[in-house]
Amino acid sequence: MLNYLWAGMILVGIVFGAFNGKMQDITNAALDSSKEAVTLCITMIGVMAFWMGIMEIASKAEIIEMASARMRPLLRFLFPGLPRGHKAEAYIAANFIANFLGLGWAATPAGLKAMEELGKLEDDRRNGKVSGIERRKGIASNEMCTFLIINISSLQLIPVNVIAYRSQYGSPNPAAIVGAGIAATAVSTGVAVIFCKLMDRGRRSAI
């Protein structure tokens, strides 16, 4: 759907420019944007390579595992229906840690694996292998919905991507966004947690 949307916007822009004698401007803008896109990609590759390397070192040094263990009380609060020691815990913790550091790309693989494990847990519940209230086929479990919403709200302590973008476009102080980013994402995550808890309570009451 997004492909059609972007293609339509580009086509409308080209047609509008052609009717207004702006084809030269469109051509120049396309060439300049292409060059800028390549430069931005190179910048982001360097930034992401550095931080993903840090994450890999932390993983090899079992820092991620220790952080995951420290996060268990938080995970218990957010996912009360998740069985203790379930495989999804480690992936959820890794996803949260990557998001804390603003590494959305690094958080994605862990997020996908977490959803996969939560899906397996839901299948086991439907088959009666695991106790739980979520047994309706084709409906996401409370844990899946909570994880998705919190992952989208994404509390970030170091918005690496935004800092890299600001640096690329000549900001004199790229890291100045850190305070505002923490405040904004803290509010969005707080609202997400409250929403999930309220919906979870309503869903349990309905069942």
Coordinates of C-alpha atoms in Angstrom, one line a residue:
M1 CA 0.0 0.0 0.0
L2 CA 2.8 2.4 0.9
N3 CA 4.5 1.6 -2.4
Y4 CA 1.4 2.8 -4.3
L5 CA 1.1 5.9 -2.1
W6 CA 4.7 7.0 -2.6
A7 CA 4.6 6.2 -6.3
G8 CA 1.4 8.2 -6.7
M9 CA 2.9 11.2 -4.8
I10 CA 6.0 11.1 -7.0
L11 CA 4.0 10.8 -10.2
V12 CA 1.7 13.7 -9.2
G13 CA 4.8 15.8 -8.4
I14 CA 6.4 15.1 -11.8
V15 CA 3.2 15.8 -13.7
F16 CA 2.6 19.1 -11.7
G17 CA 6.2 20.2 -12.4
A18 CA 5.9 19.4 -16.1
F19 CA 2.8 21.5 -16.5
N20 CA 4.4 24.4 -14.7
G21 CA 7.7 24.3 -16.5
K22 CA 9.7 23.0 -13.6
M23 CA 11.2 19.8 -15.1
Q24 CA 14.7 21.2 -14.8
D25 CA 14.2 21.8 -11.1
I26 CA 12.8 18.3 -10.7
T27 CA 15.8 16.8 -12.4
N28 CA 18.2 18.7 -10.3
A29 CA 16.3 17.9 -7.1
A30 CA 16.3 14.2 -8.0
L31 CA 20.1 14.2 -8.6
D32 CA 20.8 16.2 -5.4
S33 CA 18.5 13.9 -3.3
S34 CA 20.2 10.8 -4.7
K35 CA 23.6 12.1 -3.7
E36 CA 22.4 13.1 -0.3
A37 CA 20.7 9.7 0.2
V38 CA 24.0 7.9 -0.5
T39 CA 25.9 10.2 1.9
L40 CA 23.3 9.7 4.6
C41 CA 23.4 5.9 4.2
I42 CA 27.2 5.9 4.6
T43 CA 26.8 8.0 7.8
M44 CA 24.2 5.7 9.2
I45 CA 26.1 2.6 8.3
G46 CA 29.1 3.8 10.3
V47 CA 26.9 4.8 13.3
M48 CA 24.9 1.5 13.3
A49 CA 28.1 -0.6 12.8
F50 CA 29.6 1.0 15.9
W51 CA 26.6 0.6 18.1
M52 CA 25.7 -2.9 16.9
G53 CA 29.4 -3.8 17.5
I54 CA 28.9 -2.6 21.1
M55 CA 25.8 -4.7 21.4
E56 CA 27.6 -7.7 20.1
I57 CA 30.5 -7.2 22.6
A58 CA 27.9 -6.8 25.4
S59 CA 26.2 -10.0 24.3
K60 CA 29.5 -12.0 24.2
A61 CA 30.4 -10.6 27.6
E62 CA 27.0 -11.8 28.9
I63 CA 26.1 -8.2 29.8
I64 CA 22.9 -8.5 27.9
E65 CA 22.1 -11.7 29.9
M66 CA 22.8 -9.9 33.2
A67 CA 20.7 -6.9 32.1
S68 CA 17.9 -9.2 31.1
A69 CA 18.0 -10.8 34.6
R70 CA 17.8 -7.4 36.2
M71 CA 14.8 -6.5 34.0
R72 CA 12.8 -9.6 35.1
P73 CA 10.7 -7.6 37.7
L74 CA 9.8 -5.1 34.9
L75 CA 9.0 -8.0 32.6
R76 CA 6.8 -9.6 35.3
F77 CA 4.9 -6.3 35.7
L78 CA 4.4 -5.8 31.9
F79 CA 3.8 -9.4 31.0
P80 CA 2.2 -11.1 34.0
G81 CA 0.9 -14.0 31.9
L82 CA 4.3 -14.9 30.5
P83 CA 5.6 -18.1 32.1
R84 CA 8.8 -17.7 34.1
G85 CA 11.9 -18.5 32.1
H86 CA 10.1 -18.5 28.8
K87 CA 12.3 -18.0 25.7
A88 CA 10.4 -14.8 24.8
E89 CA 11.8 -13.1 28.0
A90 CA 15.4 -12.9 26.6
Y91 CA 14.3 -11.6 23.2
I92 CA 12.0 -9.0 24.8
A93 CA 14.8 -7.8 27.1
A94 CA 17.2 -7.5 24.2
N95 CA 14.6 -5.6 22.2
F96 CA 14.0 -3.2 25.1
I97 CA 17.8 -2.6 25.6
A98 CA 18.4 -1.9 21.9
N99 CA 15.5 0.6 22.0
F100 CA 16.8 2.2 25.1
L101 CA 20.0 3.0 23.1
G102 CA 17.9 4.2 20.1
L103 CA 19.0 1.3 17.9
G104 CA 15.8 0.6 16.1
W105 CA 17.5 -1.6 13.5
A106 CA 19.2 -3.7 16.1
A107 CA 16.0 -4.0 18.1
T108 CA 14.0 -5.4 15.1
P109 CA 15.5 -9.0 14.9
A110 CA 15.0 -9.5 18.7
G111 CA 11.5 -8.1 18.4
L112 CA 10.6 -10.5 15.6
K113 CA 12.0 -13.4 17.6
A114 CA 10.0 -12.3 20.6
M115 CA 6.8 -12.2 18.6
E116 CA 7.5 -15.6 17.2
E117 CA 8.0 -17.1 20.7
L118 CA 4.8 -15.3 22.0
G119 CA 3.0 -16.7 19.0
K120 CA 4.1 -20.2 19.9
L121 CA 3.0 -19.6 23.5
E122 CA -0.4 -18.6 22.2
D123 CA -0.6 -21.8 20.1
D124 CA 0.2 -23.9 23.2
R125 CA -2.5 -22.2 25.1
R126 CA -5.1 -22.8 22.4
N127 CA -4.0 -26.5 22.4
G128 CA -4.3 -26.7 26.1
K129 CA -0.6 -27.2 26.8
V130 CA -0.2 -24.0 28.8
S131 CA -2.7 -22.6 31.2
G132 CA -4.0 -19.1 30.3
I133 CA -7.1 -17.1 29.4
E134 CA -6.1 -16.5 25.8
R135 CA -7.6 -19.3 23.8
R136 CA -9.3 -17.6 20.8
K137 CA -7.8 -18.5 17.5
G138 CA -6.6 -15.7 15.3
I139 CA -6.6 -13.1 18.1
A140 CA -3.3 -11.7 19.4
S141 CA -2.6 -12.4 23.1
N142 CA -2.3 -9.7 25.7
E143 CA 1.4 -10.2 25.8
M144 CA 1.7 -9.8 22.0
C145 CA -0.4 -6.6 22.1
T146 CA 1.6 -5.2 25.1
F147 CA 4.9 -5.9 23.5
L148 CA 3.9 -4.3 20.2
I149 CA 2.6 -1.2 21.8
I150 CA 5.6 -0.7 24.1
N151 CA 8.0 -1.4 21.3
I152 CA 6.3 1.3 19.2
S153 CA 6.3 3.8 22.0
S154 CA 10.0 2.9 22.5
L155 CA 11.6 4.7 25.5
Q156 CA 15.0 6.0 24.2
L157 CA 17.8 7.2 26.4
I158 CA 20.2 7.8 23.5
P159 CA 18.4 8.5 20.2
V160 CA 21.3 7.4 18.1
N161 CA 19.4 7.6 14.7
V162 CA 18.2 11.2 15.3
I163 CA 21.6 12.3 16.5
A164 CA 23.1 10.9 13.3
Y165 CA 20.5 12.6 11.1
R166 CA 21.2 15.9 12.9
S167 CA 24.9 15.5 12.4
Q168 CA 24.5 14.7 8.8
Y169 CA 22.4 17.9 8.2
G170 CA 24.9 20.2 9.9
S171 CA 23.5 20.7 13.4
P172 CA 26.0 22.5 15.6
N173 CA 25.0 20.3 18.6
P174 CA 23.5 17.0 17.3
A175 CA 23.2 15.6 20.8
A176 CA 21.0 18.5 22.1
I177 CA 18.0 16.4 21.2
V178 CA 18.7 13.8 24.0
G179 CA 16.8 15.6 26.8
A180 CA 13.8 16.2 24.7
G181 CA 13.9 12.7 23.3
I182 CA 14.0 11.1 26.8
A183 CA 11.0 13.3 27.9
A184 CA 8.9 12.6 24.8
T185 CA 9.6 8.8 24.7
A186 CA 9.1 8.5 28.5
V187 CA 5.7 10.1 28.2
S188 CA 4.7 7.9 25.2
T189 CA 5.9 4.8 27.0
G190 CA 4.1 5.7 30.2
V191 CA 0.9 6.3 28.3
A192 CA 1.4 2.9 26.4
V193 CA 1.9 1.0 29.7
I194 CA -1.2 2.6 31.3
F195 CA -3.3 1.9 28.1
C196 CA -2.1 -1.8 28.0
K197 CA -2.9 -2.3 31.7
L198 CA -6.4 -0.8 31.3
M199 CA -7.2 -2.8 28.2
D200 CA -5.8 -6.0 29.9
R201 CA -8.0 -5.4 32.9
G202 CA -11.1 -4.8 30.7
R203 CA -10.4 -7.9 28.6
R204 CA -10.0 -10.1 31.7
S205 CA -13.3 -8.7 33.1
A206 CA -15.1 -9.4 29.8
I207 CA -13.8 -13.0 29.8

